[in-house]
mmCIF file of C-alpha atoms in Angstrom:
data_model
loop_
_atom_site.group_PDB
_atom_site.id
_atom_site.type_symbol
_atom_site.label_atom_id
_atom_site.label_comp_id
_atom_site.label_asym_id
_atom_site.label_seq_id
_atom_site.Cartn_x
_atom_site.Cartn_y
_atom_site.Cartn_z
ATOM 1 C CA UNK A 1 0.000 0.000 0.000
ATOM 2 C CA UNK A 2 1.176 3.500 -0.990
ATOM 3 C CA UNK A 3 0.411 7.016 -0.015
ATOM 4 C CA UNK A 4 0.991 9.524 -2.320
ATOM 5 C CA UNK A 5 0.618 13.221 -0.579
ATOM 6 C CA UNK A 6 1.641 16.459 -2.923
ATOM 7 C CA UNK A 7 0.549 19.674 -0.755
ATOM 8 C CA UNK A 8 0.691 23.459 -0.590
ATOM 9 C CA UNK A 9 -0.120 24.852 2.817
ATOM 10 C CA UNK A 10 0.865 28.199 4.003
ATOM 11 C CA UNK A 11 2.796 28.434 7.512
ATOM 12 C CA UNK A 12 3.534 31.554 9.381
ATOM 13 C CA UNK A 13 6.415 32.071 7.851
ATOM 14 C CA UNK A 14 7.050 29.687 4.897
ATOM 15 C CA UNK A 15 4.891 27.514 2.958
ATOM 16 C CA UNK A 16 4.870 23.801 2.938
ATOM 17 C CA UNK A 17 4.765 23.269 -1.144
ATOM 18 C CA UNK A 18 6.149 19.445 -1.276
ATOM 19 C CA UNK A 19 5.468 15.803 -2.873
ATOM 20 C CA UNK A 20 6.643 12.135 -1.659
ATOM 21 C CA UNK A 21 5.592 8.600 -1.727
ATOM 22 C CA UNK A 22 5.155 6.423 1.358
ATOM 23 C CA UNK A 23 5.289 3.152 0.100
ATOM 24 C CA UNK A 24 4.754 0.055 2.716
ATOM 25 C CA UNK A 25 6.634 0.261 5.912
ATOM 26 C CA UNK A 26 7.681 2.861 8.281
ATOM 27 C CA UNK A 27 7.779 6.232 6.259
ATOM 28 C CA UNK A 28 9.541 8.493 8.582
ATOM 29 C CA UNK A 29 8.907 12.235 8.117
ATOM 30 C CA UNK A 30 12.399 13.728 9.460
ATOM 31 C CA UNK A 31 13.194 17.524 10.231
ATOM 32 C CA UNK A 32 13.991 19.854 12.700
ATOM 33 C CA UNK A 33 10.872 21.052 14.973
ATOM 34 C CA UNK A 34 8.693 23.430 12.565
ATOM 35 C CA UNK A 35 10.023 22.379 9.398
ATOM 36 C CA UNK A 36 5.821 21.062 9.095
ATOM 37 C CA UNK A 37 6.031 17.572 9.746
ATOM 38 C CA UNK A 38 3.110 17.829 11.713
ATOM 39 C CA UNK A 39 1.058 19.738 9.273
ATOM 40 C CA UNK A 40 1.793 16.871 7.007
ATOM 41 C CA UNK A 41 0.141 14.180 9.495
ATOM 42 C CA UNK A 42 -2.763 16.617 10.008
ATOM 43 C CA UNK A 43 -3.630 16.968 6.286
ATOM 44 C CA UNK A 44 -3.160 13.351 5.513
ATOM 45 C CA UNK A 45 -5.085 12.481 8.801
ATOM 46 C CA UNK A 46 -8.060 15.226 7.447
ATOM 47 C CA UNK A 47 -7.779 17.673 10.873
ATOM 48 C CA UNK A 48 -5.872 20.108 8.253
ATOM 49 C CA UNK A 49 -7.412 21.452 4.960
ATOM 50 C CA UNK A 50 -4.133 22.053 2.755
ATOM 51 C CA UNK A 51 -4.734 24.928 0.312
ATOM 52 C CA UNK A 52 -3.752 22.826 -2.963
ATOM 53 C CA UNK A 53 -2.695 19.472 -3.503
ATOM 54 C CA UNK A 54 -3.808 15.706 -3.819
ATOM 55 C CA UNK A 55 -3.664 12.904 -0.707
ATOM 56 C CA UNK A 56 -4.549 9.429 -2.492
ATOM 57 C CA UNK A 57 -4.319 5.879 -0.734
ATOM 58 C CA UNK A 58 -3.917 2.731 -2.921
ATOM 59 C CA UNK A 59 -5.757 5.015 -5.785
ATOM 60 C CA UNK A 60 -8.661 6.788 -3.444
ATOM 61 C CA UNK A 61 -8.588 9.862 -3.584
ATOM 62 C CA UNK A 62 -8.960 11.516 0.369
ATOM 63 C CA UNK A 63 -7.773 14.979 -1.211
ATOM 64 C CA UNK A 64 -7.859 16.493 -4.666
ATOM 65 C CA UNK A 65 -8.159 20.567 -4.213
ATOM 66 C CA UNK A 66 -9.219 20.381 -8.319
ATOM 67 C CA UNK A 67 -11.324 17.947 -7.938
ATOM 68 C CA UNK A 68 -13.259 19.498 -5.045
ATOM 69 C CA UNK A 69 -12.721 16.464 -3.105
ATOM 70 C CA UNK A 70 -12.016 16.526 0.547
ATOM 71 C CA UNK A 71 -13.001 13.314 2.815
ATOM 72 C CA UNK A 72 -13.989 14.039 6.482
ATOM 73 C CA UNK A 73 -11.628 12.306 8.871
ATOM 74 C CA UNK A 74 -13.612 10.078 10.112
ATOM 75 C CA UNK A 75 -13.711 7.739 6.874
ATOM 76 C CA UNK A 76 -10.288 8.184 6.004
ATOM 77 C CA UNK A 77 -9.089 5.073 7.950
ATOM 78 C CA UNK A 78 -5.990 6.543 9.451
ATOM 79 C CA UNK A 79 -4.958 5.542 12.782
ATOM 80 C CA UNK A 80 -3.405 8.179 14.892
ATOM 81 C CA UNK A 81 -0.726 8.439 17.756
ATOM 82 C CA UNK A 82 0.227 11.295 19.066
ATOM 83 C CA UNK A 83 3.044 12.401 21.885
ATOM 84 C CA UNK A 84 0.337 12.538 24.726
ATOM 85 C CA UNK A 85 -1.707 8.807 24.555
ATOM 86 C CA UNK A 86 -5.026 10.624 24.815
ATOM 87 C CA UNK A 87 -6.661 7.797 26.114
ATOM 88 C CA UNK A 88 -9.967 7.914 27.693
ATOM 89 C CA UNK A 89 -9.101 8.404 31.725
ATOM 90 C CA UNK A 90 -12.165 6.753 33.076
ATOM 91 C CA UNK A 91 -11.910 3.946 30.972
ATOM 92 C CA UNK A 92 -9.998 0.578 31.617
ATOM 93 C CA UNK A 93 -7.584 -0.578 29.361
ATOM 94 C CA UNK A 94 -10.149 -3.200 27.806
ATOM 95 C CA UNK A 95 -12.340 -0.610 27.684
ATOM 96 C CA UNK A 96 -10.370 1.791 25.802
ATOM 97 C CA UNK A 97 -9.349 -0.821 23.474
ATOM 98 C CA UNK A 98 -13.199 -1.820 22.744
ATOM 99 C CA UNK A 99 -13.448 2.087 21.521
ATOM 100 C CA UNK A 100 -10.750 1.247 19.568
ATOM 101 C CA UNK A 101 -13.126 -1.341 17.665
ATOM 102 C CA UNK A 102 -16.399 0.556 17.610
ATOM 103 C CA UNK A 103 -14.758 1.978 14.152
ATOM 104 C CA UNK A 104 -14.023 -0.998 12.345
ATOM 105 C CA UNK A 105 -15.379 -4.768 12.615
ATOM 106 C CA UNK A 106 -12.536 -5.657 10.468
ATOM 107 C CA UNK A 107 -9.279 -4.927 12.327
ATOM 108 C CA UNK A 108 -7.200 -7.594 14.410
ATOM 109 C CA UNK A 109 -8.235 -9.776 16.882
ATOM 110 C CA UNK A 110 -7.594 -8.041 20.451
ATOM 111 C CA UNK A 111 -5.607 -10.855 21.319
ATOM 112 C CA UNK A 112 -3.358 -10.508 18.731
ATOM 113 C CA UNK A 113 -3.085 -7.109 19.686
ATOM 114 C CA UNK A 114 -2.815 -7.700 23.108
ATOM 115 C CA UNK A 115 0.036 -10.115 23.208
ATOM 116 C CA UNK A 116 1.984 -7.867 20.167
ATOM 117 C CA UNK A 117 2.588 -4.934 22.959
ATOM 118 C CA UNK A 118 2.072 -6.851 25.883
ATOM 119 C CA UNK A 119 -0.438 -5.460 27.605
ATOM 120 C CA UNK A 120 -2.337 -8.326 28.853
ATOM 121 C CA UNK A 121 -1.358 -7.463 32.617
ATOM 122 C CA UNK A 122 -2.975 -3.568 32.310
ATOM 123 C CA UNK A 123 -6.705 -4.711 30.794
ATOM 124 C CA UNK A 124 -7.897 -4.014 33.925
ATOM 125 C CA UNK A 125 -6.209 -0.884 34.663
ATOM 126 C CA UNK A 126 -7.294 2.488 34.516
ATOM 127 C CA UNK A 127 -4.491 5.206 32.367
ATOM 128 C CA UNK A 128 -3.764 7.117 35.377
ATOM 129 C CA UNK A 129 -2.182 4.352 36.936
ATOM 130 C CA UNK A 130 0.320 3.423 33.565
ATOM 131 C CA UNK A 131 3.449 5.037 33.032
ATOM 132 C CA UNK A 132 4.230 7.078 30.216
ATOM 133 C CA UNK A 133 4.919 3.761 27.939
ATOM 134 C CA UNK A 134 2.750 2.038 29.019
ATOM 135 C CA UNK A 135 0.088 4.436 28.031
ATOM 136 C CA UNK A 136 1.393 4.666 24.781
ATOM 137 C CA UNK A 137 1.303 1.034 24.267
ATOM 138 C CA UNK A 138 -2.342 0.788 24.847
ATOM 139 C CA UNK A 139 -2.797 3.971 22.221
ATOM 140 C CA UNK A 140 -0.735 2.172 19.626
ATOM 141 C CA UNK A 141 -3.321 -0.992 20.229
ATOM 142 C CA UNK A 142 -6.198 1.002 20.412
ATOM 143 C CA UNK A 143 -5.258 2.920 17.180
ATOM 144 C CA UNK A 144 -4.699 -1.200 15.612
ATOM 145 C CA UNK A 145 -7.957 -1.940 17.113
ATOM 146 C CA UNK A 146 -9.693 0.596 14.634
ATOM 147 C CA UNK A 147 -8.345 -1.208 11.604
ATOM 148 C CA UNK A 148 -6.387 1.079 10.021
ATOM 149 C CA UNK A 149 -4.944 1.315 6.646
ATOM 150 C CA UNK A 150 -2.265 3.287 7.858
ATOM 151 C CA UNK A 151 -1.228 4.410 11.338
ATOM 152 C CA UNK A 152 -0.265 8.401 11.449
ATOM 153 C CA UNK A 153 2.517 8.692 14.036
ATOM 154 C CA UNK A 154 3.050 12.218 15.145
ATOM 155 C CA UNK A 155 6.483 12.146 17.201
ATOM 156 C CA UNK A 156 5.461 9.463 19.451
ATOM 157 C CA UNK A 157 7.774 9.118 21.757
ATOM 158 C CA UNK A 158 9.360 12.706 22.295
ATOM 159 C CA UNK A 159 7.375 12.921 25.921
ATOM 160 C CA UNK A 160 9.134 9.670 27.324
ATOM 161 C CA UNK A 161 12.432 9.661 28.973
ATOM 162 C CA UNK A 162 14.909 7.689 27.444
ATOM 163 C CA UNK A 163 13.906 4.230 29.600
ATOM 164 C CA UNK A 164 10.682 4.679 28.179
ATOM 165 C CA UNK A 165 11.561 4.532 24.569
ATOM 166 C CA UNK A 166 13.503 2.176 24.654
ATOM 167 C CA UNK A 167 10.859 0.465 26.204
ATOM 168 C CA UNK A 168 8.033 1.162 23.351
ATOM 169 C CA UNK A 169 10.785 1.115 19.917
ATOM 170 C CA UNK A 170 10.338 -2.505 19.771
ATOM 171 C CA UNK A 171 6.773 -2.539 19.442
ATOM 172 C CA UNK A 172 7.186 -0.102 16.565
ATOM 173 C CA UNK A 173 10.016 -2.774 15.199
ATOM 174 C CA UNK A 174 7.083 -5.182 15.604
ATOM 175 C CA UNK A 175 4.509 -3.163 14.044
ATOM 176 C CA UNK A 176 6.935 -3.128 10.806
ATOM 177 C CA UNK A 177 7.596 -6.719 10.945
ATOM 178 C CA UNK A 178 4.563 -8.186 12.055
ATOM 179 C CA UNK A 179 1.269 -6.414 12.118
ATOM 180 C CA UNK A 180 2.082 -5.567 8.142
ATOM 181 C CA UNK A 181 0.214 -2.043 8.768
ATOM 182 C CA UNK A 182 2.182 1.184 6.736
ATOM 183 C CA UNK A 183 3.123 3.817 9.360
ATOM 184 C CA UNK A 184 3.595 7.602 8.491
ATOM 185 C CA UNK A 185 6.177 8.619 11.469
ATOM 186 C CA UNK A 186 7.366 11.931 12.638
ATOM 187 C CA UNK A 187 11.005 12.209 14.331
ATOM 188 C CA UNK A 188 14.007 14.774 14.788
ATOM 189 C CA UNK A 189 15.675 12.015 16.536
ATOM 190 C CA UNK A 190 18.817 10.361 13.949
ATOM 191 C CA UNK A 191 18.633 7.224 16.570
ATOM 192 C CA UNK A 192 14.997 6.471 16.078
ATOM 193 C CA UNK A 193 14.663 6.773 11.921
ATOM 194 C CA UNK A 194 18.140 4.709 11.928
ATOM 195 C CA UNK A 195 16.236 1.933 14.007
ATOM 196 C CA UNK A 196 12.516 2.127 12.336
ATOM 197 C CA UNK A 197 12.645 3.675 9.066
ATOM 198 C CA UNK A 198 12.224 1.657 6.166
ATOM 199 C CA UNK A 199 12.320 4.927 3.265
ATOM 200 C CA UNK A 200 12.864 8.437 4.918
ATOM 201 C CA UNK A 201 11.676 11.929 3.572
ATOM 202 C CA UNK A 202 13.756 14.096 5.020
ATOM 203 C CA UNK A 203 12.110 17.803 5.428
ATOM 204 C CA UNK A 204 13.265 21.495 5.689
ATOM 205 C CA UNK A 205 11.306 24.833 5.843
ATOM 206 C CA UNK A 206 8.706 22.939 3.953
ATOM 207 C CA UNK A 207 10.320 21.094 1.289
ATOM 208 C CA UNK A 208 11.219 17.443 0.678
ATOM 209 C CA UNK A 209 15.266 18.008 0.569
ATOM 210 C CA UNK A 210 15.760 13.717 0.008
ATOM 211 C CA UNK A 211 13.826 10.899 0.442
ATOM 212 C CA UNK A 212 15.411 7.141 0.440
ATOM 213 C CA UNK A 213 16.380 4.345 2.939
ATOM 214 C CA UNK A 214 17.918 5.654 6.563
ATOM 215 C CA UNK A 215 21.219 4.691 5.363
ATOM 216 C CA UNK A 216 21.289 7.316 1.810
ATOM 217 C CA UNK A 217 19.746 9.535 3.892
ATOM 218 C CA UNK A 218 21.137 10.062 7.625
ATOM 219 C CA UNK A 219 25.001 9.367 5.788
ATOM 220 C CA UNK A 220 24.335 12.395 3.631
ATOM 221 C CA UNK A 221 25.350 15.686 5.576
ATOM 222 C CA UNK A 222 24.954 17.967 3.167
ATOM 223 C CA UNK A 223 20.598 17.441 3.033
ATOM 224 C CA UNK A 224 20.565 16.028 6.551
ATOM 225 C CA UNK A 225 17.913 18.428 7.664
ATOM 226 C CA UNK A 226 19.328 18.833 11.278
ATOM 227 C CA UNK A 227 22.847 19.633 10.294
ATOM 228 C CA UNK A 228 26.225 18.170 9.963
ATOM 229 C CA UNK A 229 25.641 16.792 13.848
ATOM 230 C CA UNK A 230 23.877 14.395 12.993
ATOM 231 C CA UNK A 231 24.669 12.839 10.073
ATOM 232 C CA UNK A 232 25.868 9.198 10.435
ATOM 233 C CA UNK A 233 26.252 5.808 9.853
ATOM 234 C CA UNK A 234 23.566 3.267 9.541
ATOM 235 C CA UNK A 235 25.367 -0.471 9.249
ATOM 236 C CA UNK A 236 23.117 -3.415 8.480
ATOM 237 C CA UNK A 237 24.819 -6.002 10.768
ATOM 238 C CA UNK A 238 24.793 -9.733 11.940
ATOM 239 C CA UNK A 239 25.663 -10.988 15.544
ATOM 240 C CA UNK A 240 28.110 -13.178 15.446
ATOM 241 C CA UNK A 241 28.845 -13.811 19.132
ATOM 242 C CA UNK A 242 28.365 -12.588 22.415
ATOM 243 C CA UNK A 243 31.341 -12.925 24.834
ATOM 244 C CA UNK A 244 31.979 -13.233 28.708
ATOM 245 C CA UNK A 245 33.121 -9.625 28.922
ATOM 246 C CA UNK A 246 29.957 -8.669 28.047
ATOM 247 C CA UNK A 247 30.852 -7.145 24.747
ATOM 248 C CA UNK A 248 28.942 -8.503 21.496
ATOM 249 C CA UNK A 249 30.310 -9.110 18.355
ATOM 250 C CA UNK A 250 29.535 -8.149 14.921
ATOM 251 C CA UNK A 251 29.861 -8.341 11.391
ATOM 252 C CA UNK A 252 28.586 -6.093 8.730
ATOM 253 C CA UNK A 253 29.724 -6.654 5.405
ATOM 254 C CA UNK A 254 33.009 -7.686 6.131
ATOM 255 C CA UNK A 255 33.397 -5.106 8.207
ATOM 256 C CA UNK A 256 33.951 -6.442 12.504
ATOM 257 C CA UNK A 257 32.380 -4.373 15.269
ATOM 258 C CA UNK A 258 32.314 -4.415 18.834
ATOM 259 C CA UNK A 259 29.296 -3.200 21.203
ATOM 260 C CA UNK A 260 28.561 -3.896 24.410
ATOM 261 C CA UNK A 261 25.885 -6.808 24.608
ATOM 262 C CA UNK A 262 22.584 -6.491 22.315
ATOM 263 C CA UNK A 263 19.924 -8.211 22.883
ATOM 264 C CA UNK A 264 19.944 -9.952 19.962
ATOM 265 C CA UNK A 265 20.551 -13.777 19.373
ATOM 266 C CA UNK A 266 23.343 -14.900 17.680
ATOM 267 C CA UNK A 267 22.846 -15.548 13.985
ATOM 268 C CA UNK A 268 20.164 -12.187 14.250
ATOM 269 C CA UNK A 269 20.447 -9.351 11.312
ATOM 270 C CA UNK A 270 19.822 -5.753 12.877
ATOM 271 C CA UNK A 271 20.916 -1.979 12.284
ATOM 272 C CA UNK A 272 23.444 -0.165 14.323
ATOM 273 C CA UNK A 273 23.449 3.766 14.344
ATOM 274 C CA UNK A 274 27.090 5.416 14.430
ATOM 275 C CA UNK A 275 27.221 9.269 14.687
ATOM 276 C CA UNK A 276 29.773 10.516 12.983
ATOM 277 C CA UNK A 277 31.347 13.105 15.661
ATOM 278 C CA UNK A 278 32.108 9.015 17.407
ATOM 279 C CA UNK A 279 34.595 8.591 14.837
ATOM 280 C CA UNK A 280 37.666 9.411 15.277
ATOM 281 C CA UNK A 281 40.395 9.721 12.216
ATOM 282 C CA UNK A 282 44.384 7.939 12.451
ATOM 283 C CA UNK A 283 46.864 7.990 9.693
ATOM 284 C CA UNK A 284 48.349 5.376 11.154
ATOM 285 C CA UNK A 285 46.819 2.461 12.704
ATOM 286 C CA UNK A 286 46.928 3.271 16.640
ATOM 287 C CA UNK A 287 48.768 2.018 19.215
ATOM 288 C CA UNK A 288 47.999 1.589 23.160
ATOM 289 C CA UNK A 289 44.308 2.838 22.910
ATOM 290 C CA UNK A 290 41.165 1.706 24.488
ATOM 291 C CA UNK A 291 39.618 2.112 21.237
ATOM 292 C CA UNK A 292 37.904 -1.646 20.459
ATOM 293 C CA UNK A 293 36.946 -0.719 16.785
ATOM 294 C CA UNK A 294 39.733 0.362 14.100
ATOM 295 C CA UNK A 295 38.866 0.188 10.243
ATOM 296 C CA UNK A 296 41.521 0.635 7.653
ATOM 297 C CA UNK A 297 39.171 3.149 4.993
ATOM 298 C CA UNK A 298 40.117 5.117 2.513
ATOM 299 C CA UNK A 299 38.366 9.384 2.342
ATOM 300 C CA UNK A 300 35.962 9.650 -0.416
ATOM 301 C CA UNK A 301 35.080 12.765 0.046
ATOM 302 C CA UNK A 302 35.750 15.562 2.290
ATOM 303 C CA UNK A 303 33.247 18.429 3.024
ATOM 304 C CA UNK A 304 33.967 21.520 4.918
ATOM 305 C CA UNK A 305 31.593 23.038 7.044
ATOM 306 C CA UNK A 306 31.117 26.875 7.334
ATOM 307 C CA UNK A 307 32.170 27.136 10.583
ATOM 308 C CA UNK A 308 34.957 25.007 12.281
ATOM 309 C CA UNK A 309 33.686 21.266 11.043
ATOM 310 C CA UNK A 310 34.118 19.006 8.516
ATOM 311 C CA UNK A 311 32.954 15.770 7.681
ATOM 312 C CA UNK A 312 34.939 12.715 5.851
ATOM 313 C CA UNK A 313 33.270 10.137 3.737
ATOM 314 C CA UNK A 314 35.018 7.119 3.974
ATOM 315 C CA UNK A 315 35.106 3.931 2.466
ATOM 316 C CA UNK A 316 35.316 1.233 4.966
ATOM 317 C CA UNK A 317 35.630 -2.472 3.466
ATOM 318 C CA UNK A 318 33.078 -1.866 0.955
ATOM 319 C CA UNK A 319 30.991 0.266 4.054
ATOM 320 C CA UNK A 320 30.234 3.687 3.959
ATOM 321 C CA UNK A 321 31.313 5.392 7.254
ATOM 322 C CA UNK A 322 30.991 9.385 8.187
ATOM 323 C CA UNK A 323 33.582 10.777 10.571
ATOM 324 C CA UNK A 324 32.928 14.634 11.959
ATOM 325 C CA UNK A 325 36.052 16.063 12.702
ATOM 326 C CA UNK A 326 37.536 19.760 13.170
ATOM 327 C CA UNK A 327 39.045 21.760 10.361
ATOM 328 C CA UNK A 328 41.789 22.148 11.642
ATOM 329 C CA UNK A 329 42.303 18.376 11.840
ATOM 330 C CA UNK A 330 41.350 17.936 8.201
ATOM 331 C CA UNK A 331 44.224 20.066 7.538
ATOM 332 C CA UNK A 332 46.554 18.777 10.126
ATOM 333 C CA UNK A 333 46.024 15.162 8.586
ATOM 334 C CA UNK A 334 46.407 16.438 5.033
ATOM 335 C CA UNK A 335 42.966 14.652 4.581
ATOM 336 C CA UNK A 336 41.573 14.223 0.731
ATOM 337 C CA UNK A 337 39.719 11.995 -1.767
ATOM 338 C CA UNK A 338 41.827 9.086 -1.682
ATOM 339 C CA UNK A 339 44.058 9.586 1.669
ATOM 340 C CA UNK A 340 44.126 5.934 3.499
ATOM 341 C CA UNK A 341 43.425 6.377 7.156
ATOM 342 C CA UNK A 342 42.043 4.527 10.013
ATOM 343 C CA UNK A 343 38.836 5.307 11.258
ATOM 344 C CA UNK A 344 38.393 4.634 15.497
ATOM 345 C CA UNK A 345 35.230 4.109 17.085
ATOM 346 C CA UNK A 346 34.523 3.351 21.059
ATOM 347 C CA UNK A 347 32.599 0.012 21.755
ATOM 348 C CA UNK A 348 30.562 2.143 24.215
ATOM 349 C CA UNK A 349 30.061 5.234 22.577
ATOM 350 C CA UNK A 350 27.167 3.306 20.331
ATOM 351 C CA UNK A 351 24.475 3.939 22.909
ATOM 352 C CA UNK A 352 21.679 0.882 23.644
ATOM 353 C CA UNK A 353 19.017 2.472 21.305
ATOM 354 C CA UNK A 354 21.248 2.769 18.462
ATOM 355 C CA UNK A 355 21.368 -1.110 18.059
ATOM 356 C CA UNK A 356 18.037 -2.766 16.610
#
């Protein structure tokens, strides 16, 4: 299934004129706060009237300014999160997830649902007793309950601490993997569309500035939307051991890395998430350090930033690895297309919700 949205709408100070394809998977809408990411899940969702432009779904048509067509919200079959859970507070869990249903006969079976975010032990409960992820779990089933085409997710998890999404990113994973639903997901966090995204549509002052998969996207500083800090590496990995030191290791592509323990089995394909100001540049292959991971690569590319950053491309084994460094490094390295150097990465500066 594939959403096609192509909107004008005018805000405060810019207008959001844009165009993108959200094809199955988790879409991730990623930009700085008030770049209209938000706006975007509001038209699409039918709370926002855009002032030109066409919304279709698998060929319907929920928008078509031309046309004259605008459908109410209501039948557009979009399931919505937001950062608040907005659940009903004198409602049980069961209960809330029953309201859930009243809009569709045809979504999943509660069960299903139920065991997916594990929520089996909070039926009962009533939302002021859950904490923040857990009330966010039972909004993500009660939004599957509805049977939606398409779940709208508007920055889900920028109210939780950082326990509490890590607690709730799997179920997202899962949601991707599993439930086979298309999410449209709104993040300014690099960690989180490295983890979930399947394509990426990267947005600034209201225009698309490159859309592709995490990797293209998040290893490109010069359109990643939040700036040169955080651009970075996205590695598609396998586990190839965990060891009594509690350090895990890795390969990806050829390439060997080492992280402290993941919670993945051995055998198990997943994404790791490298910024690039964690890599550190050698000319020579270092000595005596507590560094675990060092990469013969070669600079590809070298792009100064206006004020006193830069960032190397490199080309690690066949891997494509981004290093921020200082100018004045760049220079003090000689560093150019072509220059063979060693990038160095800390085992523990790839934090926990990096690794998926």
């Amino acid at each position: 299934m594939t959403l096609d949205v192509a909107l004008v709408m005018k805000l405060g100070g810019f207008t959001l004129d844009l165009a993108f394809a959200a094809p199955p998977g988790i879409t991730v809408l990623y930009g700085r706060s008030g770049s209209g990411k938000t706006s975007i899940i509001n038209a699409v969702a039918g709370l926002a009237r855009p002032d030109a432009g066409r919304i279709t779904v698998e060929g319907e048509v929920l928008f078509d300014s031309r046309a004259g067509v605008n459908m109410p919200a209501h039948k557009r079959r979009m399931g919505c999160i937001f950062q608040d859970a907005r659940l009903f507070p004198h409602l049980t869990v069961a209960q809330n997830l029953a309201y859930g249903r009243w809009f569709s006969k045809t979504g999943p079976e509660e069960a299903r649902v139920v065991e997916m975010l594990g929520i089996g032990p909070l039926l009962a409960r009533r939302p002021g007793g859950l904490s923040g992820g857990e009330r966010q779990r039972v909004a993500i089933g009660r939004a599957l309950m509805a049977g939606p085409r398409m779940l709208l997710a508007d920055e889900p998890l920028a109210a939780l601490d950082e326990a509490r999404k890590a607690e709730i990113l799997p179920y997202f994973e899962r949601l991707r993997d599993e439930m086979g639903v298309p999410v449209l997901y709104v993040s300014h966090s690099p960690a989180e569309v490295a983890r979930l995204a399947t394509t990426v549509v990267a947005i600034d002052a209201g225009q698309v500035v490159r859309q592709g998969p995490a990797a293209d996207v998040l290893g490109d500083p010069q359109v990643t939307p939040l700036g040169p800090r955080a651009a970075g590496t996205v590695l598609e990995a396998r586990v190839l051991a965990h060891h009594k030191d509690g350090l895990s290791e890795l390969d990806a592509g050829g390439l060997r890395l080492h992280l402290p323990a993941v919670r993945h089995k051995e055998g198990a394909l997943l994404r790791v998430h490298i910024q690039a100001a964690d890599v550190m540049l050698a000319t020579h292959r270092p000595q005596g350090v507590s560094a675990l991971n060092v990469w013969p690569a070669r600079v590809t590319e070298l792009r100064m930033g206006t004020g006193p950053g830069a960032i190397a491309k490199l080309d690690a084994g066949g891997q494509v690895v981004l290093a921020r460094i200082t100018r004045r490094s760049a220079e003090a390295l000689d560093l150019a297309p072509g220059r063979e150097v060693f990038a160095v990465l800390k085992a523990v500066s790839v934090a926990p919700e990096s690794v998926a």
